[in-house]
Amino acid sequence: MRDVRRDFPILSRTVHGKPLVYLDNAATSQKPTAVIDALDRYYRETNANVHRGLHTLSEAATAAYEDARRKVARFVHAARPEEIVFVRNTTEGLNLVAHGWARKFLKAGDVVLLTEMEHHSNIVPWHILRDQIGITLRFLRVNDDGTLDLSDLDAALEGVKLVSFMHASNVLGTINPVRQIADAAHAVGAKVLVDGAQGVLQMPVDVGALGCDWYAFSGHKLCAPTGIGALWGRYELLEAMDPFLGGGDMIESVRLEGSTWAEPPARFEAGTPAISEAIGLGAAVDYLCSIGMAEIQAEDATLTAYALEKLPQVPGLRLLGSAPQRGPVFAFTLAGIHPHDLSALLDEDGIAIRAGHHCAQPLGRRFGVPASARASLAFYNVPEEIDALVTALMGAREMFANVRS
Ligand code: C6P
């Protein structure tokens, strides 16, 4: 895995004269040369609009765009490429289900079950829909160790039409038991939407094995460019959904009196899509498959074990979440130092972490921590970078202690 660092040009840069230690992978991943080159090649050789022209460039662009869809379909083990809808990001994928499916099939009083650990992108769309059509929202609670409280899942599922929850937490690191929740939800006739933003780079994803109905993820967390993501959905569900954006490329026919829509996935891809970004996502998926997602998962486990051994050695450090099934994401507080100050201080050592509420304010309230620092790793990180983080945290503690005394 050490060798893969060479595939990421940015990892050899310095920040404030120090080697970059990039520990903000849950916010966005870095991009390998294979992806950067795919974008460069596309704009140098193939750039044209897709699905619209009969000239050579347009046909080549269309072929590359649809090839990327096939690669993404294989990556998540979709039954067919048409089950992959290209969207901008996880947020748009979740909103597409809220507005394309839930708005059509749910009515006032129907219950949508979420969890207390959700990212805002899986809470706010449901608040909007609740205010518009009167659905009821219910939340699974989070235990002190950062696992979901599933002790009375059957009661929580009463009257539920849709369960929507994250595969892996961007704060606690917890990996949720998707199959267990999906099976229980399906037993009461509910549909299951999974926010795969963090899950998708941490482990092999097989949507059939997970047992969900939709799975949304962002390319930029998967070594691909920003501006592209995917919503996988079971085809018959996509077929039943309404579009939430209208325009070019999503229609079957348009008359002044009205329009009819194309079949999925085109129905949900109105307007000129993010063509180069989709091709970049295809290149990212190829790159990750060349390493192997099982190998990436194993590397994450090694890094996670090392971080869990090292971080508690910092006096005053409180780690949020200690779930047994977890990914390499570590939110923490350090006694006496505001996370924003900590982040700024670490930046001077070339270390990039995130600080704040991590777009999960309800979860922060649950733990009585409105803001925390967060180090998040990816397979291209190395144990020495965890050592560098620990040393910098110790230094920050000392510095603040001196300031106070
Ligand atoms: N979390 C983080 O630093 P978008 O912004 O649409 O690509 O992803 C949204 C999203 C949804 N669910 C989870 C679990 C996420 O972690 C994220 C993005 C980043 O934690 C940016 S806020």
Tab-separated table of C-alpha atoms and ligand atoms in Angstrom:
chain	number	residue	atom	x	y	z
A	1	MET	CA	0.000	0.000	0.000
A	2	ARG	CA	2.941	2.303	0.656
A	3	ASP	CA	3.508	2.261	-3.124
A	4	VAL	CA	0.036	3.624	-3.853
A	5	ARG	CA	1.134	6.978	-2.414
A	6	ARG	CA	3.084	7.516	-5.610
A	7	ASP	CA	-0.224	7.404	-7.500
A	8	PHE	CA	-1.410	10.567	-5.716
A	9	PRO	CA	0.679	13.575	-6.823
A	10	ILE	CA	-0.731	15.861	-4.137
A	11	LEU	CA	0.675	13.656	-1.375
A	12	SER	CA	4.199	14.755	-2.222
A	13	ARG	CA	3.516	18.475	-1.718
A	14	THR	CA	4.407	20.428	1.374
A	15	VAL	CA	2.232	22.730	3.480
A	16	HIS	CA	3.962	25.499	5.455
A	17	GLY	CA	7.243	23.819	4.574
A	18	LYS	CA	6.210	20.469	6.076
A	19	PRO	CA	5.205	17.305	4.217
A	20	LEU	CA	1.442	17.211	3.767
A	21	VAL	CA	-0.300	14.824	6.165
A	22	TYR	CA	-3.779	14.607	4.697
A	23	LEU	CA	-6.235	13.327	7.301
A	24	ASP	CA	-9.446	14.847	5.955
A	25	ASN	CA	-10.479	12.007	3.680
A	26	ALA	CA	-14.041	11.835	4.986
A	27	ALA	CA	-14.527	15.362	3.628
A	28	THR	CA	-13.041	14.465	0.273
A	29	SER	CA	-10.494	11.953	-0.975
A	30	GLN	CA	-7.393	12.748	-2.999
A	31	LYS	CA	-7.208	11.912	-6.715
A	32	PRO	CA	-4.787	9.492	-8.342
A	33	THR	CA	-2.940	10.250	-11.575
A	34	ALA	CA	-5.209	7.780	-13.396
A	35	VAL	CA	-8.202	10.046	-12.691
A	36	ILE	CA	-6.390	13.309	-13.382
A	37	ASP	CA	-5.146	11.868	-16.690
A	38	ALA	CA	-8.607	10.649	-17.667
A	39	LEU	CA	-9.967	14.200	-17.274
A	40	ASP	CA	-7.035	15.672	-19.179
A	41	ARG	CA	-7.391	13.135	-22.000
A	42	TYR	CA	-11.126	13.712	-22.251
A	43	TYR	CA	-10.743	17.472	-22.695
A	44	ARG	CA	-7.792	17.135	-25.086
A	45	GLU	CA	-9.280	14.429	-27.295
A	46	THR	CA	-12.996	13.818	-26.861
A	47	ASN	CA	-14.828	16.826	-25.446
A	48	ALA	CA	-18.386	17.061	-26.846
A	49	ASN	CA	-21.933	16.873	-25.552
A	50	VAL	CA	-23.450	13.413	-25.023
A	51	HIS	CA	-26.600	11.790	-26.433
A	52	ARG	CA	-27.091	14.711	-28.843
A	53	GLY	CA	-24.655	14.640	-31.729
A	54	LEU	CA	-23.979	12.169	-34.511
A	55	HIS	CA	-20.437	13.355	-35.078
A	56	THR	CA	-17.358	11.408	-34.038
A	57	LEU	CA	-16.576	13.382	-30.892
A	58	SER	CA	-20.129	13.246	-29.581
A	59	GLU	CA	-20.322	9.522	-30.179
A	60	ALA	CA	-16.995	9.001	-28.415
A	61	ALA	CA	-18.088	11.169	-25.469
A	62	THR	CA	-21.388	9.281	-25.231
A	63	ALA	CA	-19.604	5.933	-25.345
A	64	ALA	CA	-17.182	6.998	-22.586
A	65	TYR	CA	-20.003	8.406	-20.431
A	66	GLU	CA	-22.086	5.222	-20.750
A	67	ASP	CA	-18.991	3.092	-20.219
A	68	ALA	CA	-18.468	4.911	-16.913
A	69	ARG	CA	-22.038	3.982	-15.955
A	70	ARG	CA	-21.268	0.321	-16.653
A	71	LYS	CA	-18.121	0.492	-14.511
A	72	VAL	CA	-19.990	2.059	-11.597
A	73	ALA	CA	-22.749	-0.557	-11.951
A	74	ARG	CA	-20.177	-3.348	-11.732
A	75	PHE	CA	-18.469	-1.639	-8.795
A	76	VAL	CA	-21.614	-1.788	-6.628
A	77	HIS	CA	-22.837	-5.068	-8.191
A	78	ALA	CA	-25.953	-3.522	-9.713
A	79	ALA	CA	-28.099	-5.905	-11.743
A	80	ARG	CA	-27.837	-3.630	-14.803
A	81	PRO	CA	-26.191	-0.303	-15.786
A	82	GLU	CA	-29.601	1.376	-16.109
A	83	GLU	CA	-29.890	1.136	-12.327
A	84	ILE	CA	-27.164	3.791	-11.989
A	85	VAL	CA	-28.372	7.395	-12.108
A	86	PHE	CA	-25.572	9.940	-12.323
A	87	VAL	CA	-26.179	12.755	-9.853
A	88	ARG	CA	-23.948	15.520	-8.489
A	89	ASN	CA	-23.282	13.905	-5.130
A	90	THR	CA	-24.813	11.931	-2.253
A	91	THR	CA	-26.933	14.923	-1.296
A	92	GLU	CA	-28.571	15.013	-4.714
A	93	GLY	CA	-29.108	11.237	-4.687
A	94	LEU	CA	-30.923	11.418	-1.347
A	95	ASN	CA	-32.998	14.394	-2.512
A	96	LEU	CA	-33.896	12.525	-5.688
A	97	VAL	CA	-35.492	9.728	-3.659
A	98	ALA	CA	-37.235	12.249	-1.392
A	99	HIS	CA	-38.720	14.188	-4.287
A	100	GLY	CA	-38.982	11.478	-6.945
A	101	TRP	CA	-40.307	8.624	-4.819
A	102	ALA	CA	-41.434	9.785	-1.367
A	103	ARG	CA	-43.313	12.849	-2.574
A	104	LYS	CA	-45.227	10.631	-5.028
A	105	PHE	CA	-45.925	7.605	-2.856
A	106	LEU	CA	-46.131	8.921	0.731
A	107	LYS	CA	-49.002	10.844	2.248
A	108	ALA	CA	-49.645	12.817	5.427
A	109	GLY	CA	-49.014	10.686	8.509
A	110	ASP	CA	-46.774	8.124	6.789
A	111	VAL	CA	-43.622	7.566	8.804
A	112	VAL	CA	-40.045	7.930	7.547
A	113	LEU	CA	-37.496	6.409	9.928
A	114	LEU	CA	-34.089	8.117	10.124
A	115	THR	CA	-31.335	7.970	12.732
A	116	GLU	CA	-29.840	10.461	15.123
A	117	MET	CA	-26.404	10.014	13.509
A	118	GLU	CA	-27.423	11.193	10.025
A	119	HIS	CA	-25.574	13.817	8.042
A	120	HIS	CA	-27.701	16.907	7.348
A	121	SER	CA	-28.152	15.699	3.772
A	122	ASN	CA	-30.269	12.829	5.113
A	123	ILE	CA	-32.285	14.974	7.515
A	124	VAL	CA	-33.016	18.258	5.786
A	125	PRO	CA	-34.681	16.802	2.624
A	126	TRP	CA	-37.088	14.975	4.949
A	127	HIS	CA	-37.770	18.145	6.947
A	128	ILE	CA	-38.628	19.869	3.674
A	129	LEU	CA	-40.937	17.037	2.630
A	130	ARG	CA	-42.558	16.886	6.068
A	131	ASP	CA	-43.351	20.584	5.870
A	132	GLN	CA	-44.742	20.162	2.352
A	133	ILE	CA	-46.793	16.954	2.583
A	134	GLY	CA	-47.093	16.177	6.296
A	135	ILE	CA	-45.071	12.969	6.637
A	136	THR	CA	-43.961	12.049	10.160
A	137	LEU	CA	-40.263	11.651	10.991
A	138	ARG	CA	-38.979	9.212	13.592
A	139	PHE	CA	-35.354	8.722	14.644
A	140	LEU	CA	-33.446	5.686	15.830
A	141	ARG	CA	-31.315	6.715	18.821
A	142	VAL	CA	-27.562	6.313	19.128
A	143	ASN	CA	-26.000	4.384	22.038
A	144	ASP	CA	-23.096	5.815	24.028
A	145	ASP	CA	-20.634	3.656	22.078
A	146	GLY	CA	-21.815	5.149	18.788
A	147	THR	CA	-23.816	2.156	17.606
A	148	LEU	CA	-27.466	2.481	16.658
A	149	ASP	CA	-29.959	1.502	19.330
A	150	LEU	CA	-31.698	-1.402	17.610
A	151	SER	CA	-33.055	-2.877	20.862
A	152	ASP	CA	-36.648	-2.225	19.801
A	153	LEU	CA	-36.356	-2.041	16.051
A	154	ASP	CA	-39.746	-3.696	15.516
A	155	ALA	CA	-41.516	-1.003	17.541
A	156	ALA	CA	-39.520	1.725	15.758
A	157	LEU	CA	-40.645	0.283	12.407
A	158	GLU	CA	-44.355	0.409	13.150
A	159	GLY	CA	-46.149	2.306	10.391
A	160	VAL	CA	-42.865	3.057	8.620
A	161	LYS	CA	-42.899	3.410	4.814
A	162	LEU	CA	-39.261	4.300	4.311
A	163	VAL	CA	-36.074	3.829	6.343
A	164	SER	CA	-33.182	6.063	5.345
A	165	PHE	CA	-29.823	5.804	7.108
A	166	MET	CA	-26.080	5.966	6.625
A	167	HIS	CA	-23.859	3.010	5.847
A	168	ALA	CA	-20.921	4.475	7.802
A	169	SER	CA	-20.762	7.501	10.073
A	170	ASN	CA	-18.673	10.527	9.089
A	171	VAL	CA	-18.226	11.358	12.784
A	172	LEU	CA	-18.270	8.195	14.893
A	173	GLY	CA	-16.804	5.864	12.313
A	174	THR	CA	-19.587	3.366	13.050
A	175	ILE	CA	-20.465	0.958	10.269
A	176	ASN	CA	-24.173	0.213	10.506
A	177	PRO	CA	-25.695	-3.265	10.031
A	178	VAL	CA	-27.428	-2.443	6.772
A	179	ARG	CA	-28.661	-5.968	6.033
A	180	GLN	CA	-30.249	-6.404	9.457
A	181	ILE	CA	-32.100	-3.093	9.251
A	182	ALA	CA	-33.081	-3.636	5.615
A	183	ASP	CA	-34.521	-7.082	6.331
A	184	ALA	CA	-36.530	-5.778	9.295
A	185	ALA	CA	-37.772	-2.825	7.226
A	186	HIS	CA	-38.804	-5.010	4.312
A	187	ALA	CA	-40.667	-7.321	6.697
A	188	VAL	CA	-43.053	-4.428	7.443
A	189	GLY	CA	-43.232	-3.384	3.775
A	190	ALA	CA	-40.961	-0.347	4.107
A	191	LYS	CA	-38.417	0.705	1.495
A	192	VAL	CA	-34.749	1.211	2.370
A	193	LEU	CA	-32.492	4.064	1.263
A	194	VAL	CA	-28.815	3.969	2.245
A	195	ASP	CA	-26.496	6.974	2.369
A	196	GLY	CA	-23.282	5.405	1.122
A	197	ALA	CA	-21.150	8.574	1.209
A	198	GLN	CA	-18.653	7.130	3.687
A	199	GLY	CA	-19.250	3.430	3.116
A	200	VAL	CA	-18.288	3.322	-0.506
A	201	LEU	CA	-14.518	3.880	-0.079
A	202	GLN	CA	-14.252	1.778	3.064
A	203	MET	CA	-15.398	-1.617	1.822
A	204	PRO	CA	-16.629	-3.576	-1.177
A	205	VAL	CA	-20.256	-2.605	-1.772
A	206	ASP	CA	-22.716	-5.158	-3.105
A	207	VAL	CA	-26.129	-3.533	-3.167
A	208	GLY	CA	-27.861	-6.890	-3.555
A	209	ALA	CA	-26.097	-8.337	-0.506
A	210	LEU	CA	-26.843	-5.194	1.507
A	211	GLY	CA	-30.520	-5.728	0.714
A	212	CYS	CA	-31.379	-2.059	0.251
A	213	ASP	CA	-33.571	-0.408	-2.403
A	214	TRP	CA	-31.430	2.649	-3.138
A	215	TYR	CA	-27.779	3.449	-2.385
A	216	ALA	CA	-26.454	6.995	-2.856
A	217	PHE	CA	-22.804	8.033	-2.976
A	218	SER	CA	-20.429	10.800	-4.072
A	219	GLY	CA	-17.574	10.359	-6.516
A	220	HIS	CA	-15.342	12.851	-4.743
A	221	LYS	CA	-15.114	10.590	-1.675
A	222	LEU	CA	-14.101	7.758	-3.986
A	223	CYS	CA	-10.960	9.258	-5.549
A	224	ALA	CA	-13.084	10.743	-8.370
A	225	PRO	CA	-13.778	14.395	-9.219
A	226	THR	CA	-16.305	16.594	-7.457
A	227	GLY	CA	-19.650	17.201	-9.172
A	228	ILE	CA	-20.419	13.547	-9.849
A	229	GLY	CA	-22.048	10.838	-7.776
A	230	ALA	CA	-24.483	8.020	-8.264
A	231	LEU	CA	-27.819	6.863	-7.025
A	232	TRP	CA	-28.237	3.130	-7.460
A	233	GLY	CA	-31.870	2.020	-7.328
A	234	ARG	CA	-33.747	-1.191	-8.058
A	235	TYR	CA	-34.950	-0.698	-11.604
A	236	GLU	CA	-38.665	-1.145	-10.920
A	237	LEU	CA	-38.462	1.544	-8.230
A	238	LEU	CA	-36.636	3.953	-10.548
A	239	GLU	CA	-39.298	3.238	-13.184
A	240	ALA	CA	-42.043	4.222	-10.743
A	241	MET	CA	-40.337	7.484	-9.715
A	242	ASP	CA	-41.050	10.961	-11.040
A	243	PRO	CA	-38.236	13.246	-12.173
A	244	PHE	CA	-37.522	16.249	-9.986
A	245	LEU	CA	-35.701	18.230	-12.648
A	246	GLY	CA	-37.151	18.727	-16.119
A	247	GLY	CA	-35.275	19.673	-19.287
A	248	GLY	CA	-33.255	18.276	-22.144
A	249	ASP	CA	-32.294	14.604	-22.392
A	250	MET	CA	-34.872	13.348	-19.849
A	251	ILE	CA	-37.907	13.360	-22.142
A	252	GLU	CA	-39.606	10.942	-24.479
A	253	SER	CA	-41.605	13.669	-26.235
A	254	VAL	CA	-42.524	17.299	-25.637
A	255	ARG	CA	-45.578	19.095	-27.008
A	256	LEU	CA	-46.856	22.484	-25.995
A	257	GLU	CA	-49.608	20.687	-24.070
A	258	GLY	CA	-47.298	18.491	-22.020
A	259	SER	CA	-44.326	16.118	-21.911
A	260	THR	CA	-43.653	12.448	-21.393
A	261	TRP	CA	-40.475	11.182	-19.827
A	262	ALA	CA	-37.695	8.866	-20.877
A	263	GLU	CA	-37.032	5.613	-19.086
A	264	PRO	CA	-34.501	5.618	-16.200
A	265	PRO	CA	-31.741	6.556	-15.856
A	266	ALA	CA	-32.156	9.305	-18.507
A	267	ARG	CA	-35.391	10.431	-16.774
A	268	PHE	CA	-33.296	11.707	-13.860
A	269	GLU	CA	-30.422	13.265	-15.795
A	270	ALA	CA	-31.949	16.478	-17.127
A	271	GLY	CA	-29.654	18.869	-18.949
A	272	THR	CA	-26.056	18.423	-20.001
A	273	PRO	CA	-24.570	16.093	-17.410
A	274	ALA	CA	-21.178	16.178	-15.691
A	275	ILE	CA	-19.535	14.280	-18.554
A	276	SER	CA	-15.830	14.521	-17.757
A	277	GLU	CA	-16.589	13.976	-14.075
A	278	ALA	CA	-18.511	10.784	-14.830
A	279	ILE	CA	-15.613	9.564	-16.957
A	280	GLY	CA	-13.318	10.471	-14.062
A	281	LEU	CA	-15.521	8.409	-11.751
A	282	GLY	CA	-15.182	5.476	-14.132
A	283	ALA	CA	-11.394	5.887	-14.031
A	284	ALA	CA	-11.477	6.050	-10.216
A	285	VAL	CA	-13.474	2.840	-10.041
A	286	ASP	CA	-10.987	1.143	-12.397
A	287	TYR	CA	-8.136	2.364	-10.226
A	288	LEU	CA	-9.730	1.140	-6.978
A	289	CYS	CA	-10.552	-2.231	-8.549
A	290	SER	CA	-6.930	-2.574	-9.647
A	291	ILE	CA	-5.963	-2.341	-5.958
A	292	GLY	CA	-8.965	-4.344	-4.749
A	293	MET	CA	-11.663	-3.110	-2.389
A	294	ALA	CA	-11.044	-6.040	-0.034
A	295	GLU	CA	-7.386	-4.980	0.198
A	296	ILE	CA	-8.461	-1.391	0.862
A	297	GLN	CA	-10.792	-2.593	3.603
A	298	ALA	CA	-7.967	-4.614	5.178
A	299	GLU	CA	-5.621	-1.602	5.044
A	300	ASP	CA	-8.306	0.561	6.692
A	301	ALA	CA	-8.595	-2.021	9.473
A	302	THR	CA	-4.827	-1.929	10.092
A	303	LEU	CA	-4.756	1.874	10.165
A	304	THR	CA	-7.852	1.968	12.393
A	305	ALA	CA	-6.307	-0.434	14.924
A	306	TYR	CA	-3.120	1.651	14.997
A	307	ALA	CA	-5.014	4.921	15.472
A	308	LEU	CA	-7.120	3.385	18.249
A	309	GLU	CA	-3.917	2.345	20.019
A	310	LYS	CA	-2.191	5.719	19.590
A	311	LEU	CA	-4.860	8.405	19.958
A	312	PRO	CA	-5.869	7.508	23.553
A	313	GLN	CA	-2.228	8.087	24.553
A	314	VAL	CA	-2.844	11.829	24.189
A	315	PRO	CA	-3.876	13.105	27.630
A	316	GLY	CA	-7.249	14.860	27.622
A	317	LEU	CA	-8.334	13.372	24.309
A	318	ARG	CA	-11.945	12.158	24.168
A	319	LEU	CA	-12.815	10.001	21.212
A	320	LEU	CA	-16.442	10.059	20.062
A	321	GLY	CA	-17.715	6.554	19.403
A	322	SER	CA	-16.229	3.153	20.095
A	323	ALA	CA	-18.335	0.874	17.921
A	324	PRO	CA	-16.785	-2.539	17.284
A	325	GLN	CA	-17.592	-2.301	13.564
A	326	ARG	CA	-15.962	0.925	12.472
A	327	GLY	CA	-14.067	2.690	9.740
A	328	PRO	CA	-10.998	4.958	9.940
A	329	VAL	CA	-12.837	8.110	11.041
A	330	PHE	CA	-11.970	9.590	14.450
A	331	ALA	CA	-13.790	12.595	15.876
A	332	PHE	CA	-12.413	13.823	19.159
A	333	THR	CA	-12.104	16.697	21.562
A	334	LEU	CA	-8.940	17.751	23.353
A	335	ALA	CA	-9.490	19.244	26.808
A	336	GLY	CA	-9.015	22.996	26.889
A	337	ILE	CA	-8.507	23.527	23.137
A	338	HIS	CA	-11.255	24.508	20.744
A	339	PRO	CA	-11.315	22.206	17.691
A	340	HIS	CA	-10.960	25.187	15.347
A	341	ASP	CA	-7.792	26.322	17.145
A	342	LEU	CA	-6.500	22.772	17.032
A	343	SER	CA	-7.109	22.483	13.312
A	344	ALA	CA	-5.349	25.799	12.650
A	345	LEU	CA	-2.412	24.750	14.792
A	346	LEU	CA	-2.082	21.357	13.117
A	347	ASP	CA	-2.195	23.021	9.716
A	348	GLU	CA	1.040	24.769	10.605
A	349	ASP	CA	2.572	21.303	10.859
A	350	GLY	CA	1.161	20.373	7.450
A	351	ILE	CA	-1.575	18.230	8.998
A	352	ALA	CA	-5.070	18.562	7.511
A	353	ILE	CA	-7.974	17.581	9.767
A	354	ARG	CA	-11.557	18.832	9.906
A	355	ALA	CA	-13.064	20.764	12.798
A	356	GLY	CA	-16.662	21.746	13.469
A	357	HIS	CA	-20.024	19.994	13.552
A	358	HIS	CA	-19.256	17.806	10.513
A	359	CYS	CA	-22.758	18.512	9.140
A	360	ALA	CA	-24.222	16.342	11.904
A	361	GLN	CA	-25.524	18.837	14.466
A	362	PRO	CA	-28.135	16.506	16.040
A	363	LEU	CA	-25.395	13.926	16.658
A	364	GLY	CA	-23.172	16.588	18.233
A	365	ARG	CA	-26.042	17.487	20.578
A	366	ARG	CA	-26.530	13.824	21.432
A	367	PHE	CA	-22.925	13.680	22.671
A	368	GLY	CA	-22.960	17.184	24.174
A	369	VAL	CA	-20.222	18.205	21.751
A	370	PRO	CA	-21.243	21.034	19.408
A	371	ALA	CA	-17.840	20.953	17.695
A	372	SER	CA	-15.075	18.379	17.492
A	373	ALA	CA	-11.868	17.750	15.619
A	374	ARG	CA	-11.841	14.872	13.140
A	375	ALA	CA	-9.036	12.868	11.596
A	376	SER	CA	-10.176	10.586	8.794
A	377	LEU	CA	-7.882	8.182	6.977
A	378	ALA	CA	-7.810	6.461	3.623
A	379	PHE	CA	-5.880	3.488	2.287
A	380	TYR	CA	-3.053	5.751	1.089
A	381	ASN	CA	-2.301	6.994	4.599
A	382	VAL	CA	0.551	5.387	6.555
A	383	PRO	CA	1.048	4.759	10.298
A	384	GLU	CA	3.762	7.456	10.413
A	385	GLU	CA	1.060	10.008	9.655
A	386	ILE	CA	-0.888	8.868	12.724
A	387	ASP	CA	2.340	9.275	14.706
A	388	ALA	CA	2.714	12.790	13.281
A	389	LEU	CA	-0.859	13.592	14.351
A	390	VAL	CA	-0.274	12.293	17.880
A	391	THR	CA	2.972	14.273	18.204
A	392	ALA	CA	1.252	17.429	16.976
A	393	LEU	CA	-1.651	16.917	19.415
A	394	MET	CA	0.804	16.516	22.295
A	395	GLY	CA	2.563	19.692	21.142
A	396	ALA	CA	-0.735	21.579	20.956
A	397	ARG	CA	-1.573	20.520	24.517
A	398	GLU	CA	1.754	21.722	25.794
A	399	MET	CA	1.501	24.997	23.936
A	400	PHE	CA	-1.959	25.751	25.328
A	401	ALA	CA	-0.852	24.736	28.821
A	402	ASN	CA	2.056	27.222	28.584
A	403	VAL	CA	-0.265	29.966	27.323
A	404	ARG	CA	-2.577	29.420	30.298
A	405	SER	CA	0.178	29.244	32.955
B	1	C6P	N1	-19.562	14.553	4.491
B	1	C6P	C1	-17.699	15.386	5.777
B	1	C6P	O1	-16.713	16.103	5.936
B	1	C6P	P1	-21.897	15.338	-0.450
B	1	C6P	O2	-21.562	16.655	0.171
B	1	C6P	O3	-23.254	15.335	-1.077
B	1	C6P	O4	-20.837	14.805	-1.338
B	1	C6P	O5	-21.938	14.288	0.765
B	1	C6P	C2	-22.845	14.495	1.802
B	1	C6P	C3	-22.657	13.474	2.856
B	1	C6P	C4	-23.681	12.587	3.112
B	1	C6P	N2	-23.563	11.628	4.025
B	1	C6P	C5	-22.438	11.463	4.739
B	1	C6P	C6	-22.341	10.336	5.704
B	1	C6P	C7	-21.369	12.321	4.529
B	1	C6P	O6	-20.249	12.151	5.237
B	1	C6P	C8	-21.475	13.362	3.585
B	1	C6P	C9	-20.364	14.338	3.380
B	1	C6P	C10	-18.384	15.383	4.437
B	1	C6P	O7	-18.125	14.655	6.664
B	1	C6P	C11	-18.660	16.772	3.942
B	1	C6P	S1	-19.886	17.601	4.906
